[in-house]
Amino acid sequence: MTDYQTARVSLGARLRELRSEAGLSGRELSARAGWHPSKVSRLEHGKQTATVEDLRTWARSCGQSGAAEGLVAQRRSLETHYTSWRRRLSGGTRARQQSAVELEGRSRHVQIFESVCVPGLFQTADYARYMIQRVVDLHGLPDDVEEGVRKRMERRRVLDDRSREFQTLIWEPALRMRQFPVSVLFDQLDDLADSVRRGRGGIGIVPLDAGLTTSPMHGFWIYDNRKVLVETVSAELCLTDGDAVEPYRRTFAELSRSAVRGSAAVRLIERVREDLEDGPAS
């Protein structure tokens, strides 16, 4: 059972509990609500997703209008899909990258913010190899790193599709993190600077010393202003409820105001590269 279905079944159990507390049969509740009797059964068994109005009607029909907001809040959790990386990557890293190819292929407007690494769409093969290998090692997954890298490189093609709009923000510390050999970072920074020069991916860099009006707590990707993906250490979150998506849209807009672009972004990337050259070898 998926995380979404589990949450829907849990909501159905709560609805059944309210009906029982009211001493109503399924037919009695459906009559009060003006529904077909089968709808009550589908909702209680998690076979159908209740609308907000369904939940308000259910609570009112049970004589417990005050329970409606709790039901609505529980429904909202249906729109937050939490999938552990072990489950998300059970089909291998290639399958995860393929799902990204498909999502990006369906999306017309993508907004990306990353605070600890270069976004996957802009990674070089060597940089991606280290990133994917670390995930495989952390979660004890089957080693299909090379297949995952090849598929991630395939993802980059979407950046050349002019029918799609990409807006990308990278916080400067993400460029400075010594997560890999410096030679890998050099190649990555050179490639990223080239993307900026070419206007590829709508890249902006948020300087470390920029005055921020919001806190960049973690990276996130917004698809068509309707869906947000957030990667944590242990899981991937998929947010689709409007109330959950909106704060990310506002955060992106605020961070965007602090970003530098074009030649200023290239100069910042080159400065980071120079600092790495002057730092300790690795």
PDB file of N, CA, C and O in Angstrom, residues 1 29 33 43 45 49 69 96 138 158 161 165 170 175 234 242:
ATOM      1  N   MET A   1       0.847  -1.195   0.000  1.00  0.00           N
ATOM      2  CA  MET A   1       0.000   0.000   0.000  1.00  0.00           C
ATOM      3  C   MET A   1       0.879   1.241   0.000  1.00  0.00           C
ATOM      4  O   MET A   1       1.843   1.324   0.741  1.00  0.00           O
ATOM      5  N   LEU A  29     -26.714   7.748   7.082  1.00  0.00           N
ATOM      6  CA  LEU A  29     -25.836   8.885   6.829  1.00  0.00           C
ATOM      7  C   LEU A  29     -25.950   9.349   5.379  1.00  0.00           C
ATOM      8  O   LEU A  29     -26.005  10.554   5.102  1.00  0.00           O
ATOM      9  N   ALA A  33     -27.018  13.038   3.961  1.00  0.00           N
ATOM     10  CA  ALA A  33     -26.080  13.796   3.125  1.00  0.00           C
ATOM     11  C   ALA A  33     -26.580  13.970   1.688  1.00  0.00           C
ATOM     12  O   ALA A  33     -26.059  14.802   0.941  1.00  0.00           O
ATOM     13  N   LEU A  43     -15.854   5.929   0.818  1.00  0.00           N
ATOM     14  CA  LEU A  43     -15.084   6.868   1.634  1.00  0.00           C
ATOM     15  C   LEU A  43     -14.525   6.185   2.876  1.00  0.00           C
ATOM     16  O   LEU A  43     -13.371   6.404   3.253  1.00  0.00           O
ATOM     17  N   HIS A  45     -13.776   3.087   3.343  1.00  0.00           N
ATOM     18  CA  HIS A  45     -12.777   2.053   3.052  1.00  0.00           C
ATOM     19  C   HIS A  45     -11.595   2.579   2.243  1.00  0.00           C
ATOM     20  O   HIS A  45     -10.762   1.802   1.769  1.00  0.00           O
ATOM     21  N   THR A  49     -11.333   9.474  -2.549  1.00  0.00           N
ATOM     22  CA  THR A  49     -10.807  10.593  -1.777  1.00  0.00           C
ATOM     23  C   THR A  49     -11.921  11.609  -1.538  1.00  0.00           C
ATOM     24  O   THR A  49     -12.535  12.106  -2.491  1.00  0.00           O
ATOM     25  N   GLU A  69     -13.048  20.619  10.741  1.00  0.00           N
ATOM     26  CA  GLU A  69     -11.706  21.159  10.494  1.00  0.00           C
ATOM     27  C   GLU A  69     -10.621  20.116  10.718  1.00  0.00           C
ATOM     28  O   GLU A  69      -9.605  20.096  10.029  1.00  0.00           O
ATOM     29  N   ARG A  96      14.739   6.003 -10.592  1.00  0.00           N
ATOM     30  CA  ARG A  96      14.455   7.305  -9.981  1.00  0.00           C
ATOM     31  C   ARG A  96      14.767   8.426 -10.963  1.00  0.00           C
ATOM     32  O   ARG A  96      14.007   9.389 -11.092  1.00  0.00           O
ATOM     33  N   LEU A 138      24.697   5.137   1.550  1.00  0.00           N
ATOM     34  CA  LEU A 138      23.980   5.508   2.768  1.00  0.00           C
ATOM     35  C   LEU A 138      22.809   4.578   3.041  1.00  0.00           C
ATOM     36  O   LEU A 138      22.565   4.180   4.189  1.00  0.00           O
ATOM     37  N   VAL A 158      16.576  18.410 -21.447  1.00  0.00           N
ATOM     38  CA  VAL A 158      15.352  19.198 -21.327  1.00  0.00           C
ATOM     39  C   VAL A 158      15.661  20.687 -21.205  1.00  0.00           C
ATOM     40  O   VAL A 158      14.828  21.533 -21.529  1.00  0.00           O
ATOM     41  N   ASP A 161      15.156  22.646 -24.369  1.00  0.00           N
ATOM     42  CA  ASP A 161      13.804  22.719 -24.920  1.00  0.00           C
ATOM     43  C   ASP A 161      13.234  24.095 -24.621  1.00  0.00           C
ATOM     44  O   ASP A 161      12.878  24.405 -23.480  1.00  0.00           O
ATOM     45  N   GLU A 165      10.261  26.603 -19.353  1.00  0.00           N
ATOM     46  CA  GLU A 165      10.958  27.669 -18.633  1.00  0.00           C
ATOM     47  C   GLU A 165      11.552  27.113 -17.346  1.00  0.00           C
ATOM     48  O   GLU A 165      10.845  26.508 -16.539  1.00  0.00           O
ATOM     49  N   ILE A 170      20.925  28.871  -6.953  1.00  0.00           N
ATOM     50  CA  ILE A 170      21.898  28.071  -6.202  1.00  0.00           C
ATOM     51  C   ILE A 170      22.524  28.975  -5.153  1.00  0.00           C
ATOM     52  O   ILE A 170      23.020  30.064  -5.471  1.00  0.00           O
ATOM     53  N   LEU A 175      28.328  25.771  -3.906  1.00  0.00           N
ATOM     54  CA  LEU A 175      29.453  25.727  -4.845  1.00  0.00           C
ATOM     55  C   LEU A 175      30.784  25.525  -4.129  1.00  0.00           C
ATOM     56  O   LEU A 175      31.778  25.141  -4.758  1.00  0.00           O
ATOM     57  N   SER A 234      16.449  11.156   4.664  1.00  0.00           N
ATOM     58  CA  SER A 234      15.837   9.831   4.700  1.00  0.00           C
ATOM     59  C   SER A 234      14.694   9.630   3.721  1.00  0.00           C
ATOM     60  O   SER A 234      14.285   8.495   3.481  1.00  0.00           O
ATOM     61  N   GLY A 242      -2.327  23.151  -2.179  1.00  0.00           N
ATOM     62  CA  GLY A 242      -2.030  24.558  -2.428  1.00  0.00           C
ATOM     63  C   GLY A 242      -1.443  25.274  -1.234  1.00  0.00           C
ATOM     64  O   GLY A 242      -0.528  26.097  -1.376  1.00  0.00           O
TER      65      GLY A 242
END
